[in-house]
XYZ file of C-alpha atoms in Angstrom:
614
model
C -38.280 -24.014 -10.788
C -38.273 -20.831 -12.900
C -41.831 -20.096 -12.269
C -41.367 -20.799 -8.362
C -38.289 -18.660 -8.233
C -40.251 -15.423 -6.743
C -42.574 -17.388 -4.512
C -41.785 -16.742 -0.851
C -43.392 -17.693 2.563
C -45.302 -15.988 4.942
C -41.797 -15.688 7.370
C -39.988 -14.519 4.596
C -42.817 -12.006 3.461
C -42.262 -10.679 7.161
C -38.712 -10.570 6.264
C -38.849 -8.802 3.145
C -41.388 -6.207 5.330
C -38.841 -5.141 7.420
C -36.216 -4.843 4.972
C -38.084 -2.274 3.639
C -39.364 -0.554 6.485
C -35.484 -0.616 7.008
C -34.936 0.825 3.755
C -37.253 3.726 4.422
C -35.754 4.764 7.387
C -32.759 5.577 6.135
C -34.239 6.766 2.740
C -36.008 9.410 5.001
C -32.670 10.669 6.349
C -31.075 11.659 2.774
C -34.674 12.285 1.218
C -34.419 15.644 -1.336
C -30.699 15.832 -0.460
C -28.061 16.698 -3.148
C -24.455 15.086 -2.770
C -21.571 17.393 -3.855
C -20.034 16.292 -6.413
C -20.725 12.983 -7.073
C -24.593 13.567 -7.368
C -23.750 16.519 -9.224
C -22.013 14.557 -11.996
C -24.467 12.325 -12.571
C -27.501 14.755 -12.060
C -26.585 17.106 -14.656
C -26.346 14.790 -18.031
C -30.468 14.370 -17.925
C -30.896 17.572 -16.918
C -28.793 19.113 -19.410
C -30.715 16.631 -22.039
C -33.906 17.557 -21.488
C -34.107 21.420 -20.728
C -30.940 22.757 -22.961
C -31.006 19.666 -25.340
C -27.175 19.262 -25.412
C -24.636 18.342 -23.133
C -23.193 21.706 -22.051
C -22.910 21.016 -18.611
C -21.431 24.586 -17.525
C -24.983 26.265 -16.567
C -25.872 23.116 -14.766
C -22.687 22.897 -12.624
C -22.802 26.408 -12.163
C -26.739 26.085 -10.609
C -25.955 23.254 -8.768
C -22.681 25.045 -7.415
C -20.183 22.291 -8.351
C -17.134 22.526 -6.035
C -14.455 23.928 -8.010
C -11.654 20.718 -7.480
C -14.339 18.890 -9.834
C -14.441 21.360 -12.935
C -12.500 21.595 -16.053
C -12.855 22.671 -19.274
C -11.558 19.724 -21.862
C -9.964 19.746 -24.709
C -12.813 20.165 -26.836
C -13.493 23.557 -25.069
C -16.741 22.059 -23.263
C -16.897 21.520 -19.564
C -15.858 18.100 -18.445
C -17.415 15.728 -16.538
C -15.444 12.541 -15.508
C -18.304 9.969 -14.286
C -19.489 7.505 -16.703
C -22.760 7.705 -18.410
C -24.673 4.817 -17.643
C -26.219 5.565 -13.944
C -27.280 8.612 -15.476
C -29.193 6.600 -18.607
C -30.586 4.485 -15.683
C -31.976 7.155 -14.109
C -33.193 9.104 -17.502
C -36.542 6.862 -17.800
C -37.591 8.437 -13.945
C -36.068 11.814 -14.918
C -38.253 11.842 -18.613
C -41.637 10.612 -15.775
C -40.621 13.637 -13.857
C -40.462 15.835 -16.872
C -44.042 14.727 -18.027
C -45.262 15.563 -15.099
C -43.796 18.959 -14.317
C -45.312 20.304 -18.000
C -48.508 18.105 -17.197
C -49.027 19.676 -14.301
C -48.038 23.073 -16.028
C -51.335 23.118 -17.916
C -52.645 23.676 -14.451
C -50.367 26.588 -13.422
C -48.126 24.696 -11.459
C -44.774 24.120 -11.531
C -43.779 21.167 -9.433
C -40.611 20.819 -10.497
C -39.306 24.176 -12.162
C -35.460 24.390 -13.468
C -35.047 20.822 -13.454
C -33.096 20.465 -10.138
C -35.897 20.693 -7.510
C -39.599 19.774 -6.606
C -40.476 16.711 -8.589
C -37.349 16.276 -9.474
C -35.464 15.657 -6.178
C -37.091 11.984 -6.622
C -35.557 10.773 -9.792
C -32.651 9.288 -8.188
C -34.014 8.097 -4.745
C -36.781 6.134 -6.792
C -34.538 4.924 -9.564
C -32.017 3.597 -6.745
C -35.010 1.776 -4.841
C -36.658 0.538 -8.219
C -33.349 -0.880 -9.546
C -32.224 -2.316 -5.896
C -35.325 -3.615 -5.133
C -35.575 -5.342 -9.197
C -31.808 -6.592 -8.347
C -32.880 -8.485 -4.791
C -35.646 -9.958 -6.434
C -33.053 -11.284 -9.289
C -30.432 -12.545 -6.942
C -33.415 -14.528 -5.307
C -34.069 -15.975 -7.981
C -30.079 -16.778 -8.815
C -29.873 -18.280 -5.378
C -33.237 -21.088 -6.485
C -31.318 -21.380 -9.770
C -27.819 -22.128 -7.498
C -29.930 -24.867 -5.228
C -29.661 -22.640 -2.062
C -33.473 -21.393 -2.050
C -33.662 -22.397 1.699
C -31.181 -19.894 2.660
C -31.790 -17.707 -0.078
C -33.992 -14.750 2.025
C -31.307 -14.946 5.297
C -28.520 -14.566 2.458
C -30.657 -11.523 1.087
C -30.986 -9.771 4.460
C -27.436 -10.414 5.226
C -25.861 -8.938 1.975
C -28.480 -6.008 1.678
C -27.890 -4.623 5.287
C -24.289 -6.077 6.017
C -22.451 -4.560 3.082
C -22.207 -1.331 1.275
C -25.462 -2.112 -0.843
C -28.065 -0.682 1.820
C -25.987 2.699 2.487
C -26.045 3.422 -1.487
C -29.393 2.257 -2.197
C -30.868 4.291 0.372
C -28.312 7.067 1.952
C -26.074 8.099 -0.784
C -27.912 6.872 -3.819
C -26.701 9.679 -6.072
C -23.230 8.370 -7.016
C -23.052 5.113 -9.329
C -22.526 1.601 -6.774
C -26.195 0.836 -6.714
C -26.557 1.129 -10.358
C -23.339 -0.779 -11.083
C -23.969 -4.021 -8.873
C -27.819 -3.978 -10.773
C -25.853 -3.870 -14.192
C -23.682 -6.622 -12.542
C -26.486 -8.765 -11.004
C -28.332 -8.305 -14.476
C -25.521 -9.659 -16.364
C -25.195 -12.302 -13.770
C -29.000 -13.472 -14.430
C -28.768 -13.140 -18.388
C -25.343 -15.501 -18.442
C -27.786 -17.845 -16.101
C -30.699 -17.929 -17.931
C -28.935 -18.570 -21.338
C -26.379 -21.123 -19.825
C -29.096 -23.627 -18.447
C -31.436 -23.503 -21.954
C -30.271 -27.016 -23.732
C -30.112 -24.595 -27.147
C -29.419 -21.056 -26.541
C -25.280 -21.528 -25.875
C -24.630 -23.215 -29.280
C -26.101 -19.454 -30.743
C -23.680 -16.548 -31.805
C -26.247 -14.672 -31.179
C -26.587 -15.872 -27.799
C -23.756 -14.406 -26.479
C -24.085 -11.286 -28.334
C -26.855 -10.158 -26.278
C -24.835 -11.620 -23.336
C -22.004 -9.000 -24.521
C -24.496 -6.409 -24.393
C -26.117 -7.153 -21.078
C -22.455 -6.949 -20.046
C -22.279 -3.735 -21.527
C -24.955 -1.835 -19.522
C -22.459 -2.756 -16.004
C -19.717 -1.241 -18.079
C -21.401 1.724 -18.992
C -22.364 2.739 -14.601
C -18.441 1.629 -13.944
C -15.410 0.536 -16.262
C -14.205 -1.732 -13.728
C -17.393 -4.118 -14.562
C -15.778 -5.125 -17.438
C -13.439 -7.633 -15.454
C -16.516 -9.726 -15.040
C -16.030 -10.801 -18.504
C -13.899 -13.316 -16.683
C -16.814 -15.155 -16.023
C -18.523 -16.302 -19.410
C -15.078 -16.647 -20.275
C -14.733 -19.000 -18.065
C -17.626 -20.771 -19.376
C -16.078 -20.698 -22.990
C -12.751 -21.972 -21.222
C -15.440 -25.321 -19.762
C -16.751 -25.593 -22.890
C -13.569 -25.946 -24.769
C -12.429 -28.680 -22.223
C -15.528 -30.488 -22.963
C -14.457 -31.180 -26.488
C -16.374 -28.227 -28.232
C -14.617 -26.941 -31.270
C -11.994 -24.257 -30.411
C -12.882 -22.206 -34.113
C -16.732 -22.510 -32.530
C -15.431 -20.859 -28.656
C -13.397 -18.469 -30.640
C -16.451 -17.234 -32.808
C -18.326 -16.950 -29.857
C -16.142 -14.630 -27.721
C -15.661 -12.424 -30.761
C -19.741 -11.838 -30.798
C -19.756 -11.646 -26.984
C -16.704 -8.547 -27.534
C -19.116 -7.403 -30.686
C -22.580 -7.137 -28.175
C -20.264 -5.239 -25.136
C -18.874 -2.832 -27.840
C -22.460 -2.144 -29.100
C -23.404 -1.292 -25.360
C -20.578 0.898 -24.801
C -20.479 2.768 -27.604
C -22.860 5.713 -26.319
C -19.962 6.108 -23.698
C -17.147 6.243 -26.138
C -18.852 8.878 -28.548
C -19.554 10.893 -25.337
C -15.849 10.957 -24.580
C -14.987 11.832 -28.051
C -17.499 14.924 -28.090
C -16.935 15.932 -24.509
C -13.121 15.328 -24.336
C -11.958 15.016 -28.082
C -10.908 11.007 -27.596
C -12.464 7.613 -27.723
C -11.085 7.059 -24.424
C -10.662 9.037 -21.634
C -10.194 7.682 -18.109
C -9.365 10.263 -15.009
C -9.222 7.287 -12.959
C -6.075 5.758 -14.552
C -4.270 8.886 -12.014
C -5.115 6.858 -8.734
C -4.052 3.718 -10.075
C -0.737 2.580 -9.081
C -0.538 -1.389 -10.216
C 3.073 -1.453 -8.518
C 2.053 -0.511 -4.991
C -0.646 -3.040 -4.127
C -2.268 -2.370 -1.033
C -3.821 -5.872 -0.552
C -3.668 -6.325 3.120
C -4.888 -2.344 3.809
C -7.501 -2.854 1.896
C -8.795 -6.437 3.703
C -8.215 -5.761 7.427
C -7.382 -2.197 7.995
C -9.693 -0.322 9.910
C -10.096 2.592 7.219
C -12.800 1.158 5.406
C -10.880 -2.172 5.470
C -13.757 -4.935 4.056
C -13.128 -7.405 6.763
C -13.418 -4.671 9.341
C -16.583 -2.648 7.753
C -18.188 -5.398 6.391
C -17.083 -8.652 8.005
C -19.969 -10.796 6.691
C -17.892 -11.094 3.759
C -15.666 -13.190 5.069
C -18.480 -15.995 5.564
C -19.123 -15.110 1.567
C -15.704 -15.859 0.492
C -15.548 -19.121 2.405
C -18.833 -20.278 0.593
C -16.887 -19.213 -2.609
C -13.927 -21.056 -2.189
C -15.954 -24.187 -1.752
C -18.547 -23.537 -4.368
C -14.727 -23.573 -6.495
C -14.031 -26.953 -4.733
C -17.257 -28.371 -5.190
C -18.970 -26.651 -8.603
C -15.739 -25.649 -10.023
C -17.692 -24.408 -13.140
C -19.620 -21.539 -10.883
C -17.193 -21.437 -7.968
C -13.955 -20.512 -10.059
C -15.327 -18.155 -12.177
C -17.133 -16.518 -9.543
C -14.067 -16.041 -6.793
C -11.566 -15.019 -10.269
C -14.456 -12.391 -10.857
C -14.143 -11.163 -7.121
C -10.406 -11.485 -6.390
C -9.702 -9.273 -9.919
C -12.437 -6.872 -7.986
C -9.777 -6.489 -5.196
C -6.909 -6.675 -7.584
C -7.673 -2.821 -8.613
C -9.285 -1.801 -5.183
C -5.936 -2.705 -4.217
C -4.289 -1.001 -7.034
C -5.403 2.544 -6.128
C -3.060 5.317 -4.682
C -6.078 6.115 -2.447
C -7.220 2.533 -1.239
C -9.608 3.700 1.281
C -11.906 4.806 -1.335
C -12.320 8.363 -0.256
C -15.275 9.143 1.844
C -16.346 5.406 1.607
C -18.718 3.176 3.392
C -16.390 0.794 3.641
C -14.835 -0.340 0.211
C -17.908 1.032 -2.139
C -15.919 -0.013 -5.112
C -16.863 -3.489 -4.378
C -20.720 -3.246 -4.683
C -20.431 -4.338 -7.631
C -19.625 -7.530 -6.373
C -22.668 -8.100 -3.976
C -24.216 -10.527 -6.477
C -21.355 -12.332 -6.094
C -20.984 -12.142 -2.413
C -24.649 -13.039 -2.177
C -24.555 -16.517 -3.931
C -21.427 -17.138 -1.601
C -23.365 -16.593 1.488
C -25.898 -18.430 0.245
C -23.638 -21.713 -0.881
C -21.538 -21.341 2.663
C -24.972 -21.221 4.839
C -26.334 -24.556 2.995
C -23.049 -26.438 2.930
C -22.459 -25.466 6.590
C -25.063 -27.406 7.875
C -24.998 -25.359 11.899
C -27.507 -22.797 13.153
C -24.501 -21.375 13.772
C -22.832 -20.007 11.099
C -26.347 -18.214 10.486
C -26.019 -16.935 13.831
C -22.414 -15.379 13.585
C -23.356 -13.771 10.040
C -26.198 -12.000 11.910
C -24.038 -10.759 14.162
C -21.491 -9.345 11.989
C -24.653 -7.930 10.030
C -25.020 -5.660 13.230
C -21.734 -4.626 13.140
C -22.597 -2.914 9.759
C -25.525 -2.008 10.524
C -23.837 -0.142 13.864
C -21.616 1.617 11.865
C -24.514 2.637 9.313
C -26.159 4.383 12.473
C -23.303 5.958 13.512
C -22.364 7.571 9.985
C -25.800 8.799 9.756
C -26.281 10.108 13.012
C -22.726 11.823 12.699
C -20.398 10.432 14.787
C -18.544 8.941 12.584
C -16.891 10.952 9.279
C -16.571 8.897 6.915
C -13.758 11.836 5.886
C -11.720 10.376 8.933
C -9.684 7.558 9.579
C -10.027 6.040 12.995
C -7.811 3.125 14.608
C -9.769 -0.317 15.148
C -9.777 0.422 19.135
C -11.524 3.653 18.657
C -13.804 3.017 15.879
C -14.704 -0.303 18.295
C -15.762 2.497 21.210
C -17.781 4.355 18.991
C -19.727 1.510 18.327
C -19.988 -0.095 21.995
C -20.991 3.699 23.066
C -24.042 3.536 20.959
C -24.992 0.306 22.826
C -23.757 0.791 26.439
C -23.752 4.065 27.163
C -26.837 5.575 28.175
C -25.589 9.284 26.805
C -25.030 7.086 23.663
C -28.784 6.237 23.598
C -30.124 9.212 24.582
C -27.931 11.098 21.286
C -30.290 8.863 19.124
C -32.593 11.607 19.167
C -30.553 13.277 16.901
C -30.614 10.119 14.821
C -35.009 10.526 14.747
C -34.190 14.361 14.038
C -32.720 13.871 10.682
C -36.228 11.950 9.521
C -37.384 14.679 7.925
C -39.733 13.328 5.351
C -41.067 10.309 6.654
C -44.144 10.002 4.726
C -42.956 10.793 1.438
C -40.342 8.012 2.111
C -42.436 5.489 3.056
C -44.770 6.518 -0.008
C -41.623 6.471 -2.252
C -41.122 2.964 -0.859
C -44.530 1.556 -0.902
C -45.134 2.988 -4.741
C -41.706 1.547 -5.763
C -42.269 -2.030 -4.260
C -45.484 -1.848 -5.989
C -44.685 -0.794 -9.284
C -41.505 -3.519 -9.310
C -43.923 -6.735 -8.155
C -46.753 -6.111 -10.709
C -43.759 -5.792 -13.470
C -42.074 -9.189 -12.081
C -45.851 -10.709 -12.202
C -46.714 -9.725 -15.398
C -43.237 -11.249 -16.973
C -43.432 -14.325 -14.912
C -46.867 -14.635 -16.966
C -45.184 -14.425 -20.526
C -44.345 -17.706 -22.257
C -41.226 -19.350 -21.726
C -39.986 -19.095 -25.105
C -39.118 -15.052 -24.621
C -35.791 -16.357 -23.573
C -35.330 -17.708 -27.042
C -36.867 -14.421 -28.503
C -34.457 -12.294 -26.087
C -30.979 -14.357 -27.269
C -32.188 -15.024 -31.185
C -30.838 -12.620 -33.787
C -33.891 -10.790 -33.665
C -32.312 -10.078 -29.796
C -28.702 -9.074 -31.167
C -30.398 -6.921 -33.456
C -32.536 -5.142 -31.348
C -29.406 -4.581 -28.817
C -27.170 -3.297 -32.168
C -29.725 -0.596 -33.057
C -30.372 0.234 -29.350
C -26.497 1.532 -28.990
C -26.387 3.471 -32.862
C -29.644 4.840 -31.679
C -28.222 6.229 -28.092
C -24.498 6.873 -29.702
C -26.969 8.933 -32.465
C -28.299 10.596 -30.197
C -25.576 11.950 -27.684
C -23.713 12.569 -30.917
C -26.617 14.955 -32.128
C -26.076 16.678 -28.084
C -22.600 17.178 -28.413
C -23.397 18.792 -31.703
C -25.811 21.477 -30.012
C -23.335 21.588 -27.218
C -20.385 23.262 -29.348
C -23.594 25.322 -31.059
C -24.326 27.009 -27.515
C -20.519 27.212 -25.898
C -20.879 31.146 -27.026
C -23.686 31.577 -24.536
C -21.298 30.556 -21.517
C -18.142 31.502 -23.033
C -17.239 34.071 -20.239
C -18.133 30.757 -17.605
C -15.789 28.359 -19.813
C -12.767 30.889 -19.614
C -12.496 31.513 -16.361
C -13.224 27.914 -15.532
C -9.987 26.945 -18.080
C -8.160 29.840 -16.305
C -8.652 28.377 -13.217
C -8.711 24.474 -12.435
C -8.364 22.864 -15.552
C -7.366 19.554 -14.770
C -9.018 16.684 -12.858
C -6.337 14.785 -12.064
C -4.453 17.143 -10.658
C -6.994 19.006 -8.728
C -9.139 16.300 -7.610
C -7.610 13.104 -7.291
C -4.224 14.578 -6.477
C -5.140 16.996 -3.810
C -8.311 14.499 -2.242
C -5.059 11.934 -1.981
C -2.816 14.345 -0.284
C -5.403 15.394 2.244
C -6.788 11.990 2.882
C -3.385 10.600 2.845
C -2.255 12.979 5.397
C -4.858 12.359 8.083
C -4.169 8.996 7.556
C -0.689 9.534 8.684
C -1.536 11.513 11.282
C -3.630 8.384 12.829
C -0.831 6.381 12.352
C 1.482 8.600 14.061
C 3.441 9.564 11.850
C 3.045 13.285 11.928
C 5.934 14.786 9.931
C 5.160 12.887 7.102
C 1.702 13.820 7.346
C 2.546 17.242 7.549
C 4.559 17.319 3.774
C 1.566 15.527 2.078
C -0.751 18.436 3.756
C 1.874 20.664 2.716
C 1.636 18.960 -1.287
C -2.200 19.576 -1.023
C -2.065 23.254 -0.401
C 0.325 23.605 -3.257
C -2.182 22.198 -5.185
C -5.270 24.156 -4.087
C -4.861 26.385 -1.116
C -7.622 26.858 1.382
C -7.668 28.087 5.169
C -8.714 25.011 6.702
C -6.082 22.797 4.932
C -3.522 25.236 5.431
C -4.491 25.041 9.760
C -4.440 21.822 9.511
C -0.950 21.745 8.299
C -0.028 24.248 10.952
C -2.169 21.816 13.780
C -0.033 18.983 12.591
C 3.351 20.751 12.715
C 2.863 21.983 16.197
C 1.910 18.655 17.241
C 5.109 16.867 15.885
C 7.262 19.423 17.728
C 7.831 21.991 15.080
C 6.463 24.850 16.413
C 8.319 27.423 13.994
C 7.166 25.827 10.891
C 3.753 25.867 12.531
C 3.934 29.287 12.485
C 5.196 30.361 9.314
C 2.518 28.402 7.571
C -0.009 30.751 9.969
C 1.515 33.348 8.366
C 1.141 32.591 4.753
C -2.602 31.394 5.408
C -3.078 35.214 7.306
C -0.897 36.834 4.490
C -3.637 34.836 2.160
C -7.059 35.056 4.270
C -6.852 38.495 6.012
C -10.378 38.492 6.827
C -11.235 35.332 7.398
C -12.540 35.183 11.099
C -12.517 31.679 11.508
C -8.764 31.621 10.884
C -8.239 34.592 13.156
C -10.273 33.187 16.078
C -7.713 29.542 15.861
C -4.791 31.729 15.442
C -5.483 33.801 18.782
C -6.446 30.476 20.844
C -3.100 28.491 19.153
C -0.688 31.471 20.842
C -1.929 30.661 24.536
C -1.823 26.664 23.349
C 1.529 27.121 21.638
C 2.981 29.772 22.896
C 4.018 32.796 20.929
């Protein structure tokens, strides 16, 4: 079966065809674009590695014009940077190909890429994101031979990829850290499989410290990942019930722990250079484990899973009776995705923030895949296949929609209007004819489709060649020459960020003048960016719910955090519409006592007095 895992028909070759021509559509919309900050974040570690060798991130941020609710200077004295480190050690191995190239091409007298943010260099993270999501649907294909639903397994595929999250990070907004987190997750996912079915490999400590490490490299893109533990854990729990020795489980957990630890430990020297402690988590401000948000985050129409993504809820039936009927898969598998929703559900801002529905939860699409998979071969109907297809369009409406701009994914909309958005693009022939502006954004088709092609190449001839080495490399992979390999793989990486970090406080006296007024300024994360991003966010989602005066005191909490014009009108917009007309305009004064000049602000003002009256 292992051998025939990748093997795949002629109807689901044509499949797998227009998945990608799919894929490099969209790829072509967001092709050489730079998110802000997100993208920043994680664009600026490699860059910073390889030009400045350190990890001094002020010139880069400064370059790449950083908003300035993301900056701070931490309490080392270097700039911050809250993201984790692993998507951007994902991405290194494409950035260091890019590099070569750029001083190959230098012995010429060209310069493809230049500073390090541009020409060649623009493609680092739209390949990695297609080489690592096309490497993970070739590894959840196999999973779904290894879980007996090969039949289903390339519908399953389609469905996931286009109905959740996965496609619009993979190929729209493929800077930030999803994509690379559910590969981490789906890689883990394949390693626990592969060395749970070998007759040998489970009895070995050294077994599961590899395992621990494979776990490690989902931990390292986002710290959430670590709840998967739950799942070998599981395992152990199965094992123990079977009569194996508890000292024996116990020793094995403690080497799993040992292998994770190993693979986080670049991450936790990087926090202790950067921010002067083991750990440091900016996160922990949005978490709120008293105020779950369960049902919001389920069926509410801001971002709401069942509403953005309602395929889902076909995966989580095929969950609960993988738990009734394979209890050892199923029950690990729906613990792993209800903890997943546990802290989704946690957060102070549960709608994720400008989200394609709830992005925290690509992680799980490994998870939700095998699901869909187990629910479409239990449920023996046409069917079922039938109504997942159709809630795949859904998605795959709203995808359109986002891209083509009419919907913000800054905005909450109730379910009524977001359903007229999407029954315009269908019905209404103005709705059609505004697709133009959809085939206007394509701006680099043919480097897409060559990004594409060359990826999807590059990924099959690696997946040949392995399928060709003996089967014993499992054995070689989970021995002790494995754990050993893995141990001085994370000293090596810890080494070396270490040996950064060590440059980085070196060169803080060439950007000195940057890092003061930076620590004069916004100097604290939490405060600046998760605090205000909640209040505004928060406040328009008031404001949808009718419930304007409260809307207008979180708007008014932003602007004492950070005050700019727009957020400041927007207070004033929301004041006049809940009747308070004088409070509206004593917040137009501060903002004109604040802005003089600013035109934009003048130009509302003057058409508010004929609308208001004043």
């Amino acid at each position: 079966m292992a051998e025939n895992a990748f093997r795949i028909t002629r109807r689901e070759g044509l499949y797998a065809t227009l998945l990608l021509l799919i894929i490099g559509g969209f790829l072509a919309t967001s092709l050489k674009t730079q998110l802000n900050p997100d993208g920043i974040l994680y664009a600026a570690y490699p860059r910073s590695a390889f030009f400045d060798r350190d990890i001094l991130l002020v010139n880069e941020f400064n370059d790449m014009q950083l908003l300035p609710l993301s900056r701070h200077v931490s309490a080392t004295g270097l700039e911050g940077n809250p993201v984790a480190i692993g998507t951007s050690l994902l991405m290194t191995p494409f950035y260091a190909l890019a590099f070569l190239a750029d001083h190959v091409a230098g012995l010429a007298g060209l310069r493809p890429g230049g500073d390090g943010y541009r020409g060649v260099y623009a493609y680092v993270f739209p390949v990695g994101s297609l080489f690592y999501g096309f490497l993970t649907a070739l590894m959840l294909f196999s999973l779904a031979s290894r879980y007996g639903g090969r039949e289903h397994a390339v519908v399953s595929l389609l469905h996931v990829v286009l109905g959740t999250p996965f496609f619009f990070y993979l190929a729209i907004h493929y800077h930030v850290s999803h994509l690379c987190s559910a590969f981490g997750v789906t890689l883990f996912l394949y390693a626990f499989e592969m060395m749970s079915r070998d007759p040998d490999l489970p009895a070995r400590r050294s077994s599961f410290f590899v395992l621990g490490a494979f776990s490690g490299i989902a931990i390292l893109t986002r710290t959430q990942d670590g709840l998967f533990w739950v799942i070998p854990f599981c395992f152990l729990l199965f094992q123990l019930q079977s009569g194996l020795r508890f000292r024996r489980i116990v020793a094995q957990g403690l080497c799993f722990l040992a292998g994770a630890a190993t693979a986080v430990s670049p991450q936790l020297v990087l926090w202790k250079v950067m921010h002067g402690r083991w750990i440091h988590a900016p996160e922990a401000a949005n978490i709120d484990v008293y105020n779950l948000h369960l049902p919001q985050i389920l069926t509410s129409s801001y971002h709401g899973l069942f509403v953005w993504t309602p395929v889902v809820m076909i995966s989580l039936a095929g969950l609960i009776l993988m738990a009734r009927h394979d209890p050892r898969r199923g029950i690990a598998l729906l613990l792993a995705v209800m903890l997943q929703l546990a802290v989704s559900a946690s957060m102070r801002m549960w709608w994720q923030g400008a989200s394609f529905g709830l992005r925290l939860l690509v992680n799980c699409t490994p998870i939700f895949f095998l699901g869909l998979t187990y629910a479409y071969a239990r449920i023996r109907m046409a069917w079922i296949r039938w109504l997942g297809g159709l809630l795949v369009v859904w998605t795959i409406l709203l995808g359109l929609n986002v891209v083509a701009g009419r919907i913000d994914l800054n905005r909450f909309y109730p379910l009524a209007e977001l359903c007229r958005i999407q029954a315009r693009l269908l019905v209404d022939p103005a709705g059609w004819q505004r697709m133009k502006e959809f085939a206007g954004l394509i701006r680099y088709p043919g480097g897409a489709a060559m990004v594409t092609a060359g990826v999807v190449l590059v990924v099959t001839i690696l997946v040949r060649y392995g399928r060709r080495l003996p089967g014993a490399w499992r054995q070689r992979v989970f021995s002790t020459r494995g754990a050993t390999g893995a141990l001085a793989t994370g000293i090596a990486l810890s080494g070396l960020i270490g040996l950064l970090g060590v440059a980085a406080h070196d060169h803080k006296r060439l950007w000195q003048e940057d890092l003061k007024r930076i620590e004069n300024g916004l100097n604290s994360y939490e405060r600046f960016y998760i605090d205000y991003s909640y209040f505004i966010m928060n406040g328009e989602y008031l404001v949808a719910t009718g419930r304007l005066s409260e809307a207008a005191d979180e708007f008014s909490r932003a602007n004492a955090v950070f005050a700019m014009p727009a957020s400041f009108w927007r207070q004033a917009e929301i004041l006049a519409a809940a009747g308070r007309q004088a409070e509206a305009w004593a917040v137009i004064d501060q903002a004109l006592e604040r802005w003089p000049d600013n035109q934009q602000l003048r130009r509302r003002v003057m058409g508010a007095r004929e609308q208001w009256g004043k």
